Coordinates of C-alpha atoms and ligand atoms in Angstrom, one line a residue:
M18 CA -83.8 -19.8 -36.6
R19 CA -82.5 -17.3 -39.2
T20 CA -81.4 -13.8 -38.3
L21 CA -80.5 -11.1 -40.7
I22 CA -78.3 -8.3 -39.6
T23 CA -78.7 -5.4 -42.1
N24 CA -76.9 -2.2 -43.0
G25 CA -74.0 -2.6 -40.6
L26 CA -70.3 -2.0 -41.2
V27 CA -68.5 -5.4 -40.9
V28 CA -65.2 -4.8 -39.2
T29 CA -62.6 -7.6 -39.3
A30 CA -58.9 -7.7 -38.6
A31 CA -58.2 -7.5 -42.4
G32 CA -60.5 -4.6 -43.3
S33 CA -64.0 -3.1 -43.0
Y34 CA -66.9 -3.1 -45.5
P35 CA -70.6 -2.5 -45.5
A36 CA -72.5 -5.8 -45.6
D37 CA -75.6 -7.7 -44.5
V38 CA -75.0 -10.9 -42.5
L39 CA -77.3 -13.9 -42.6
V40 CA -77.1 -16.2 -39.6
D41 CA -78.7 -19.6 -40.1
G42 CA -78.8 -21.7 -37.0
E43 CA -75.4 -21.5 -35.2
T44 CA -73.3 -20.2 -38.1
I45 CA -72.9 -17.4 -40.6
A46 CA -74.5 -18.5 -43.8
L47 CA -74.2 -15.5 -46.1
L48 CA -72.5 -12.1 -46.4
G49 CA -73.5 -9.6 -49.1
S50 CA -75.0 -6.2 -49.9
D51 CA -78.8 -5.8 -49.7
L52 CA -79.7 -9.4 -48.8
P53 CA -83.4 -8.5 -48.3
G54 CA -83.4 -7.0 -51.8
A55 CA -82.0 -10.3 -53.1
G56 CA -85.0 -12.0 -51.5
I57 CA -83.3 -13.4 -48.4
T58 CA -85.7 -13.7 -45.5
A59 CA -85.2 -14.4 -41.9
D60 CA -87.2 -14.9 -38.6
E61 CA -85.7 -11.8 -37.2
T62 CA -84.0 -8.8 -38.7
I63 CA -81.6 -6.6 -36.7
D64 CA -81.0 -3.1 -38.2
A65 CA -77.3 -2.3 -37.7
T66 CA -77.4 1.1 -39.4
G67 CA -74.5 3.2 -37.9
K68 CA -73.2 0.1 -36.1
Y69 CA -70.2 -2.2 -36.4
V70 CA -70.7 -5.9 -36.9
V71 CA -67.7 -7.6 -35.3
P72 CA -66.7 -11.1 -34.1
G73 CA -67.5 -11.6 -30.4
G74 CA -64.6 -11.0 -28.0
I75 CA -62.3 -13.8 -27.0
D76 CA -60.7 -13.6 -23.6
V77 CA -58.0 -16.2 -23.3
H78 CA -57.0 -15.6 -19.7
T79 CA -59.6 -16.0 -17.0
H80 CA -59.7 -17.6 -13.5
M81 CA -63.3 -18.4 -12.5
E82 CA -63.5 -20.0 -9.0
L83 CA -59.7 -20.2 -8.7
P84 CA -58.5 -21.0 -5.2
F85 CA -55.8 -18.4 -4.3
G86 CA -54.2 -17.4 -1.0
G87 CA -56.7 -19.1 1.3
T88 CA -59.8 -18.0 -0.6
V89 CA -61.5 -18.5 -4.0
A90 CA -61.9 -16.1 -6.9
K91 CA -65.5 -14.9 -6.5
D92 CA -67.0 -15.3 -10.0
T93 CA -68.3 -18.7 -10.8
F94 CA -68.5 -19.9 -14.4
Q95 CA -72.1 -18.8 -14.4
T96 CA -71.6 -15.3 -13.0
G97 CA -68.3 -14.7 -14.8
S98 CA -69.5 -15.9 -18.2
K99 CA -72.6 -13.8 -18.1
A100 CA -70.6 -10.8 -17.1
A101 CA -68.2 -11.5 -20.0
A102 CA -71.2 -11.7 -22.4
H103 CA -72.5 -8.4 -21.1
G104 CA -69.2 -6.9 -22.0
G105 CA -69.1 -8.4 -25.6
T106 CA -67.0 -11.4 -24.9
T107 CA -68.4 -14.7 -26.3
T108 CA -65.6 -17.1 -25.6
I109 CA -63.3 -17.5 -22.6
L110 CA -60.3 -19.8 -22.0
D111 CA -59.9 -20.4 -18.3
F112 CA -57.1 -22.0 -16.4
A113 CA -57.7 -25.4 -14.9
A114 CA -55.3 -25.9 -12.0
Q115 CA -53.3 -28.9 -10.9
T116 CA -53.2 -29.3 -7.1
K117 CA -49.7 -29.9 -6.0
G118 CA -49.0 -33.7 -5.8
R119 CA -52.1 -34.6 -7.7
S120 CA -52.6 -35.4 -11.4
L121 CA -53.3 -32.9 -14.2
R122 CA -56.3 -35.1 -15.0
E123 CA -57.9 -34.5 -11.6
G124 CA -57.4 -30.8 -12.0
L125 CA -59.0 -30.7 -15.5
D126 CA -61.9 -32.9 -14.5
A127 CA -62.6 -30.6 -11.5
W128 CA -62.6 -27.5 -13.8
R129 CA -64.8 -29.2 -16.4
A130 CA -67.3 -30.1 -13.7
K131 CA -67.4 -26.5 -12.4
A132 CA -68.1 -25.2 -15.9
E133 CA -70.3 -27.8 -17.6
G134 CA -73.9 -26.8 -17.7
H135 CA -73.1 -23.5 -15.8
T136 CA -71.5 -21.4 -18.5
A137 CA -73.3 -18.9 -20.7
I138 CA -70.7 -18.7 -23.4
D139 CA -68.3 -21.1 -25.1
Y140 CA -65.3 -22.0 -23.1
G141 CA -62.1 -23.9 -23.2
F142 CA -59.2 -24.6 -20.8
H143 CA -55.5 -24.3 -20.5
M144 CA -53.8 -26.3 -17.7
M145 CA -51.9 -24.7 -14.8
M146 CA -49.0 -27.2 -14.2
T147 CA -47.4 -27.2 -10.8
D148 CA -45.4 -30.5 -10.8
V149 CA -43.3 -31.5 -13.7
N150 CA -42.4 -35.2 -13.5
D151 CA -42.6 -38.2 -15.8
A152 CA -46.2 -38.8 -14.9
T153 CA -47.4 -35.2 -15.6
L154 CA -45.2 -34.9 -18.7
A155 CA -47.0 -38.0 -20.1
E156 CA -50.4 -36.5 -19.1
M157 CA -49.6 -33.4 -21.2
D158 CA -50.0 -35.6 -24.3
R159 CA -53.3 -36.9 -23.2
L160 CA -54.7 -33.5 -22.4
I161 CA -53.7 -32.2 -25.8
A162 CA -55.6 -35.1 -27.3
E163 CA -58.6 -33.9 -25.3
G164 CA -58.5 -30.3 -26.7
V165 CA -56.4 -28.7 -23.9
P166 CA -53.1 -27.8 -25.7
E167 CA -51.6 -25.1 -23.4
F168 CA -49.7 -25.5 -20.1
K169 CA -49.0 -22.5 -17.8
L170 CA -45.9 -22.6 -15.7
F171 CA -44.7 -20.0 -13.2
T172 CA -41.4 -18.5 -12.2
A173 CA -43.4 -16.7 -9.5
Y174 CA -45.2 -17.8 -6.3
P175 CA -42.4 -20.0 -4.7
G176 CA -43.9 -22.9 -2.7
V177 CA -47.2 -22.7 -4.5
N178 CA -47.0 -22.7 -8.3
F179 CA -43.3 -22.0 -8.8
S180 CA -41.3 -24.2 -11.2
P181 CA -37.5 -24.2 -11.4
D182 CA -35.8 -23.7 -14.7
D183 CA -35.1 -27.4 -15.3
H184 CA -38.8 -28.3 -14.8
I185 CA -39.8 -25.5 -17.2
F186 CA -37.3 -26.8 -19.7
R187 CA -38.6 -30.3 -19.5
A188 CA -42.1 -29.2 -20.1
M189 CA -40.9 -27.2 -23.1
Q190 CA -39.0 -30.2 -24.5
R191 CA -42.3 -32.2 -24.2
T192 CA -44.2 -29.5 -26.2
R193 CA -41.5 -29.9 -28.9
E194 CA -42.8 -33.5 -29.3
N195 CA -46.5 -33.1 -28.7
G196 CA -47.1 -29.6 -30.3
G197 CA -48.5 -28.0 -27.2
L198 CA -47.6 -24.6 -25.9
V199 CA -46.0 -23.4 -22.7
M200 CA -47.5 -20.2 -21.3
M201 CA -45.3 -18.5 -18.7
H202 CA -46.0 -16.3 -15.7
A203 CA -42.6 -14.6 -15.8
E204 CA -41.5 -12.8 -12.7
N205 CA -38.5 -13.8 -10.5
G206 CA -40.6 -15.0 -7.6
L207 CA -37.6 -16.1 -5.4
V208 CA -36.0 -12.6 -5.5
I209 CA -39.4 -10.9 -5.1
D210 CA -40.0 -12.8 -1.9
V211 CA -36.7 -11.6 -0.5
I212 CA -37.5 -8.0 -1.2
A213 CA -41.1 -8.4 0.1
A214 CA -39.8 -9.8 3.4
D215 CA -37.3 -6.8 3.6
L216 CA -40.2 -4.4 3.1
V217 CA -42.4 -5.9 5.7
A218 CA -39.4 -6.0 8.2
A219 CA -39.0 -2.3 7.5
G220 CA -42.6 -1.7 8.4
I221 CA -44.1 -1.4 4.8
T222 CA -47.0 -3.7 5.2
G223 CA -49.7 -2.0 3.0
P224 CA -50.7 -2.8 -0.6
I225 CA -48.1 -0.4 -2.0
G226 CA -45.5 -2.9 -0.7
H227 CA -46.8 -5.4 -3.3
G228 CA -46.0 -3.0 -6.1
L229 CA -42.6 -2.0 -4.7
A230 CA -41.4 -5.6 -4.1
R231 CA -42.1 -6.9 -7.6
Y232 CA -39.6 -4.9 -9.6
A233 CA -40.2 -4.5 -13.3
I234 CA -36.6 -5.6 -13.9
L235 CA -37.4 -8.9 -12.3
E236 CA -40.2 -9.4 -14.8
G237 CA -37.8 -8.4 -17.6
E238 CA -35.2 -10.9 -16.3
A239 CA -37.7 -13.8 -16.0
T240 CA -39.2 -13.0 -19.4
N241 CA -35.8 -13.1 -21.1
R242 CA -34.9 -16.3 -19.2
V243 CA -38.0 -18.2 -20.2
I244 CA -37.7 -17.1 -23.8
R245 CA -34.1 -18.3 -23.8
L246 CA -35.2 -21.6 -22.3
A247 CA -37.8 -21.9 -25.1
E248 CA -35.2 -21.1 -27.7
A249 CA -32.9 -23.8 -26.3
A250 CA -35.8 -26.3 -26.4
G251 CA -36.7 -25.1 -29.9
V252 CA -40.3 -24.3 -29.1
P253 CA -42.6 -21.3 -29.1
V254 CA -43.5 -19.6 -25.8
Y255 CA -46.3 -17.3 -24.7
I256 CA -45.9 -14.8 -22.0
V257 CA -49.1 -14.1 -20.0
H258 CA -50.0 -10.8 -18.5
L259 CA -47.0 -8.8 -19.6
T260 CA -46.9 -5.5 -17.8
S261 CA -43.6 -3.6 -18.2
R262 CA -41.2 -2.0 -20.6
D263 CA -38.5 -4.3 -19.3
A264 CA -40.5 -7.5 -20.3
L265 CA -41.5 -5.9 -23.6
E266 CA -37.8 -5.3 -24.4
A267 CA -37.1 -9.0 -23.8
V268 CA -39.9 -10.0 -26.2
T269 CA -38.9 -7.4 -28.8
A270 CA -35.3 -8.6 -28.8
A271 CA -36.4 -12.2 -29.0
R272 CA -38.7 -11.6 -31.9
G273 CA -35.9 -9.5 -33.6
R274 CA -33.7 -12.6 -33.6
G275 CA -36.5 -14.7 -35.0
A276 CA -37.6 -16.5 -31.8
M277 CA -41.2 -17.6 -31.6
A278 CA -42.0 -15.5 -28.5
F279 CA -45.5 -14.2 -28.1
A280 CA -47.2 -12.2 -25.4
E281 CA -50.4 -10.7 -24.1
T282 CA -51.1 -7.7 -21.9
C283 CA -54.2 -6.8 -19.9
P284 CA -56.5 -3.8 -19.6
Q285 CA -55.3 -3.0 -16.1
Y286 CA -51.8 -2.5 -17.3
L287 CA -52.9 -0.2 -20.1
F288 CA -55.2 2.0 -18.0
L289 CA -54.1 1.8 -14.4
S290 CA -50.8 2.4 -12.6
L291 CA -48.8 1.9 -9.4
D292 CA -50.4 5.1 -8.1
D293 CA -53.6 3.1 -7.6
L294 CA -51.8 1.0 -5.0
E295 CA -51.0 4.1 -3.0
N296 CA -54.4 4.9 -1.4
G297 CA -54.0 3.2 2.0
F298 CA -55.6 -0.2 2.2
E299 CA -58.0 0.8 -0.7
G300 CA -54.9 -0.1 -2.8
A301 CA -55.7 -3.8 -2.1
K302 CA -58.4 -3.6 -4.8
Y303 CA -55.5 -3.2 -7.3
V304 CA -53.2 -6.0 -6.1
C305 CA -52.4 -8.5 -8.9
S306 CA -49.3 -10.1 -10.1
P307 CA -47.3 -8.9 -11.9
P308 CA -48.3 -5.6 -10.3
L309 CA -49.5 -2.3 -11.8
R310 CA -46.5 -0.3 -13.1
P311 CA -45.6 3.4 -13.1
K312 CA -47.8 5.1 -15.6
D313 CA -45.0 5.7 -18.2
H314 CA -44.9 1.9 -19.0
Q315 CA -48.4 2.3 -20.6
V316 CA -47.1 4.0 -23.7
D317 CA -44.7 1.1 -24.3
L318 CA -47.5 -1.4 -24.0
W319 CA -49.6 0.5 -26.5
R320 CA -46.6 0.6 -28.9
G321 CA -46.2 -3.1 -28.4
L322 CA -49.8 -3.6 -29.4
R323 CA -49.5 -1.4 -32.5
T324 CA -46.3 -3.2 -33.6
D325 CA -47.6 -6.7 -32.9
T326 CA -44.8 -7.3 -30.3
L327 CA -47.9 -7.9 -28.1
Q328 CA -50.4 -10.0 -30.1
L329 CA -53.5 -9.6 -28.0
V330 CA -55.2 -8.4 -24.8
A331 CA -56.7 -10.8 -22.3
T332 CA -58.0 -9.9 -18.8
D333 CA -56.5 -12.3 -16.2
H334 CA -59.9 -11.9 -14.6
C335 CA -59.5 -13.2 -11.0
P336 CA -61.9 -11.2 -8.8
F337 CA -61.9 -11.1 -5.0
D338 CA -64.3 -9.0 -3.0
F339 CA -62.6 -6.1 -1.2
H340 CA -64.7 -6.9 2.0
G341 CA -63.8 -10.3 3.4
Q342 CA -61.3 -11.4 0.7
K343 CA -58.8 -8.6 -0.1
E344 CA -59.0 -7.8 3.6
L345 CA -57.2 -11.1 4.4
G346 CA -54.0 -9.0 3.8
R347 CA -54.9 -6.0 6.0
D348 CA -51.8 -6.4 8.1
D349 CA -49.4 -7.8 5.4
F350 CA -49.6 -7.2 1.7
R351 CA -48.2 -10.7 1.0
K352 CA -51.6 -12.1 2.2
I353 CA -53.8 -10.0 -0.1
P354 CA -55.2 -12.4 -2.7
N355 CA -53.8 -11.6 -6.1
G356 CA -56.2 -10.7 -8.9
L357 CA -58.6 -8.2 -10.4
P358 CA -62.1 -8.2 -12.0
A359 CA -61.9 -7.2 -15.6
V360 CA -63.7 -9.7 -17.9
E361 CA -66.7 -7.4 -18.5
D362 CA -64.8 -4.3 -19.5
R363 CA -62.1 -5.4 -21.9
V364 CA -63.8 -5.0 -25.2
D365 CA -65.2 -1.5 -24.5
L366 CA -62.1 -0.2 -22.8
L367 CA -60.0 -1.3 -25.8
H368 CA -62.4 0.4 -28.2
D369 CA -62.4 3.6 -26.2
G370 CA -58.8 3.8 -25.1
G371 CA -57.5 2.3 -28.4
V372 CA -59.8 3.2 -31.3
V373 CA -61.5 6.4 -30.0
K374 CA -58.3 7.8 -28.5
G375 CA -56.5 7.1 -31.8
R376 CA -53.9 4.6 -30.6
I377 CA -55.0 1.7 -32.8
T378 CA -57.3 1.2 -35.8
R379 CA -60.7 -0.4 -35.4
E380 CA -59.4 -3.4 -37.4
R381 CA -56.5 -3.8 -34.9
W382 CA -59.1 -3.6 -32.1
V383 CA -60.9 -6.6 -33.6
E384 CA -57.6 -8.4 -34.0
I385 CA -56.4 -8.0 -30.5
M386 CA -59.7 -8.7 -28.8
S387 CA -60.9 -11.6 -31.0
T388 CA -59.1 -12.7 -34.1
A389 CA -55.6 -13.1 -32.8
P390 CA -56.8 -15.0 -29.7
A391 CA -58.7 -17.3 -32.0
R392 CA -55.7 -17.8 -34.3
M393 CA -53.2 -18.4 -31.5
F394 CA -55.4 -20.8 -29.5
G395 CA -56.8 -23.2 -32.1
M396 CA -60.2 -21.6 -32.7
Y397 CA -59.9 -19.8 -36.1
P398 CA -61.9 -19.5 -38.3
K399 CA -64.7 -21.1 -36.2
K400 CA -64.2 -18.2 -33.8
G401 CA -62.8 -14.7 -34.3
A402 CA -64.1 -14.1 -37.8
I403 CA -67.2 -12.8 -39.6
A404 CA -67.1 -15.3 -42.5
I405 CA -69.3 -17.9 -44.1
G406 CA -69.2 -21.0 -42.0
S407 CA -67.9 -19.3 -38.8
D408 CA -69.8 -19.6 -35.6
A409 CA -72.3 -16.7 -35.4
D410 CA -70.6 -15.1 -32.4
I411 CA -71.4 -11.5 -33.3
L412 CA -71.5 -8.1 -31.7
V413 CA -73.7 -5.4 -33.1
Y414 CA -71.5 -2.7 -31.7
D415 CA -72.4 1.0 -31.4
P416 CA -69.2 2.9 -31.6
N417 CA -70.8 6.1 -30.3
R418 CA -72.9 4.9 -27.3
R419 CA -71.4 5.9 -24.0
R420 CA -71.5 4.2 -20.7
T421 CA -69.9 4.7 -17.3
I422 CA -68.3 1.7 -15.7
S423 CA -69.4 1.1 -12.1
A424 CA -69.7 -1.7 -9.5
A425 CA -73.3 -0.5 -9.1
T426 CA -74.2 -1.7 -12.6
H427 CA -71.6 -4.3 -13.6
H428 CA -72.5 -8.0 -13.7
M429 CA -69.3 -9.5 -12.2
D430 CA -69.9 -10.9 -8.7
V431 CA -67.5 -8.6 -6.9
D432 CA -68.0 -5.6 -4.7
Y433 CA -65.9 -3.0 -6.5
S434 CA -64.7 -2.0 -10.0
I435 CA -61.1 -1.2 -10.7
F436 CA -62.4 1.1 -13.5
E437 CA -65.1 2.8 -11.3
G438 CA -66.2 6.1 -13.0
F439 CA -64.4 5.5 -16.3
E440 CA -66.6 6.8 -19.1
V441 CA -66.2 4.7 -22.3
Q442 CA -67.4 5.4 -25.8
G443 CA -68.6 2.3 -27.6
T444 CA -70.6 -0.7 -26.4
S445 CA -72.5 -3.7 -27.7
D446 CA -76.2 -3.3 -28.6
V447 CA -76.5 -7.0 -29.3
V448 CA -74.3 -9.9 -28.2
M449 CA -74.9 -13.1 -30.1
S450 CA -73.3 -16.5 -29.4
R451 CA -73.7 -19.2 -32.0
G452 CA -76.8 -17.5 -33.4
T453 CA -78.5 -17.0 -30.1
V454 CA -78.9 -13.5 -28.8
L455 CA -77.6 -13.4 -25.2
V456 CA -77.7 -9.7 -24.4
R457 CA -79.8 -7.0 -26.0
D458 CA -79.4 -3.3 -25.0
G459 CA -77.7 -4.3 -21.8
A460 CA -80.4 -6.9 -20.7
W461 CA -79.8 -10.6 -20.5
V462 CA -82.2 -12.4 -22.9
G463 CA -80.5 -15.7 -23.6
P464 CA -80.2 -19.1 -21.8
A465 CA -77.8 -19.0 -18.9
N466 CA -76.2 -22.3 -19.8
H467 CA -75.7 -21.8 -23.5
G468 CA -71.9 -22.3 -23.4
R469 CA -70.1 -25.4 -24.8
F470 CA -66.7 -26.8 -24.1
L471 CA -64.3 -26.1 -26.9
R472 CA -62.0 -28.9 -27.8
R473 CA -59.1 -27.1 -29.4
D474 CA -56.3 -28.2 -31.7
V475 CA -52.6 -27.4 -31.3
T476 CA -51.5 -24.3 -33.2
D477 CA -48.8 -24.3 -35.8
F478 CA -46.9 -21.2 -34.5
A479 CA -44.7 -21.2 -37.6
R480 CA -47.8 -19.8 -39.3
I481 CA -48.2 -17.0 -36.7
S482 CA -45.9 -14.1 -37.4
Ligands
URP520 O1 -52.8 -11.6 -9.8 C1 -53.1 -12.5 -10.6 N1 -52.6 -12.5 -11.8 N2 -53.9 -13.5 -10.2 C2 -54.2 -14.7 -10.9 C3 -53.2 -15.7 -11.0 C4 -52.2 -15.5 -12.1 O2 -51.0 -15.4 -11.7 O3 -52.5 -15.3 -13.2
ZN521 ZN1 -50.1 -15.5 -13.7
ZN522 ZN1 -53.8 -15.4 -14.6

């Protein structure tokens, strides 16, 4: 099957230029001006006049079917990946989880079984590592050989995922030998639990307690600490879901002294705030960790994205229904499952809030939602590029079309939207994955099990600025 995309503006991280794009099979075969005039034919032609032609979105932080707090994140690989595609994301990297006391292998096998044959877009895995011991350290090497090169550890969630500093350091030392990457959830979970208990004892049991207990300074402290541990081990480190000025300052300082510290933020921290946790138990819809921050942190995060202190935006998609799941914490905010639905809205929110609102260029938009994720996670230039030989993961993107985000129309399997009523400018007319159109004008037209496992290589972070 050959598809010709004509008359569009190709937007890449490096620049924008008018070009026709020929897709042959699963990859991009040719780029040039007036390809039909040059005699190039195809089975289908898509007229992209007035549209952008951009690489499909890559979301490197999702949690499909993740068990958390006595329940399970609602989106399956099937529902979540279709929702992602509807929103212009053609690749996800999800977190396989180690069960405490069991092997990494078992965790990865379980996640591969959940995803295989049930995922609409290409997918890969990072590994959430709970136990650090001789056996799991040796397993890290084997997982890397199988295309799973990143390991997420936590300074949060004591008793569940929490790792003490010496364990984090040992995992980092191992990545110095095997070339893997440690990703860190950086909040001081031990201190947060003390403050949370104090709040509950003082009668603050509603969702706002979640935001009040998890001080930004405790994210800043943990971020600085894990970066220092990585410097001591002589390895790069990647901070997931960075939310606050305090944490950003730690990353800025580290990068200033030449440390290989990298970080992502998420749409919820760019567009929502602590105020959203205030509305009685409705605030439970916005409970995630680290929590939403006071609104004035947003300007710092946008600055971080402009200056490349933050390299990319991922979603941390981890949806729980309000009814029946978030309600588990009706009497105590500590029991509200942590996580938000966002995988469907990232690309359009960043276009509207970033490009349309003048905070970033359209090239930077492509970079933070696709190209940088591909570069940092071993997928470039197969993914994240409009280039000859790259996978034809392509969005024909209308930068002027408007839509209103709503749970009534979204495709995520969750009973509310954190962005309900947001009107965004810009959305995908066509979403193509490896040459197959999955979504056209908002309707699903592709196979539901199109996705393939991505076996990824380690990244040479010395090459990433
Ligand atoms: O609230 C969150 N972020 N839930 C998902 C698990 C995690 O820590 O990423
Ligand atoms: Zn986390
Ligand atoms: Zn997460």
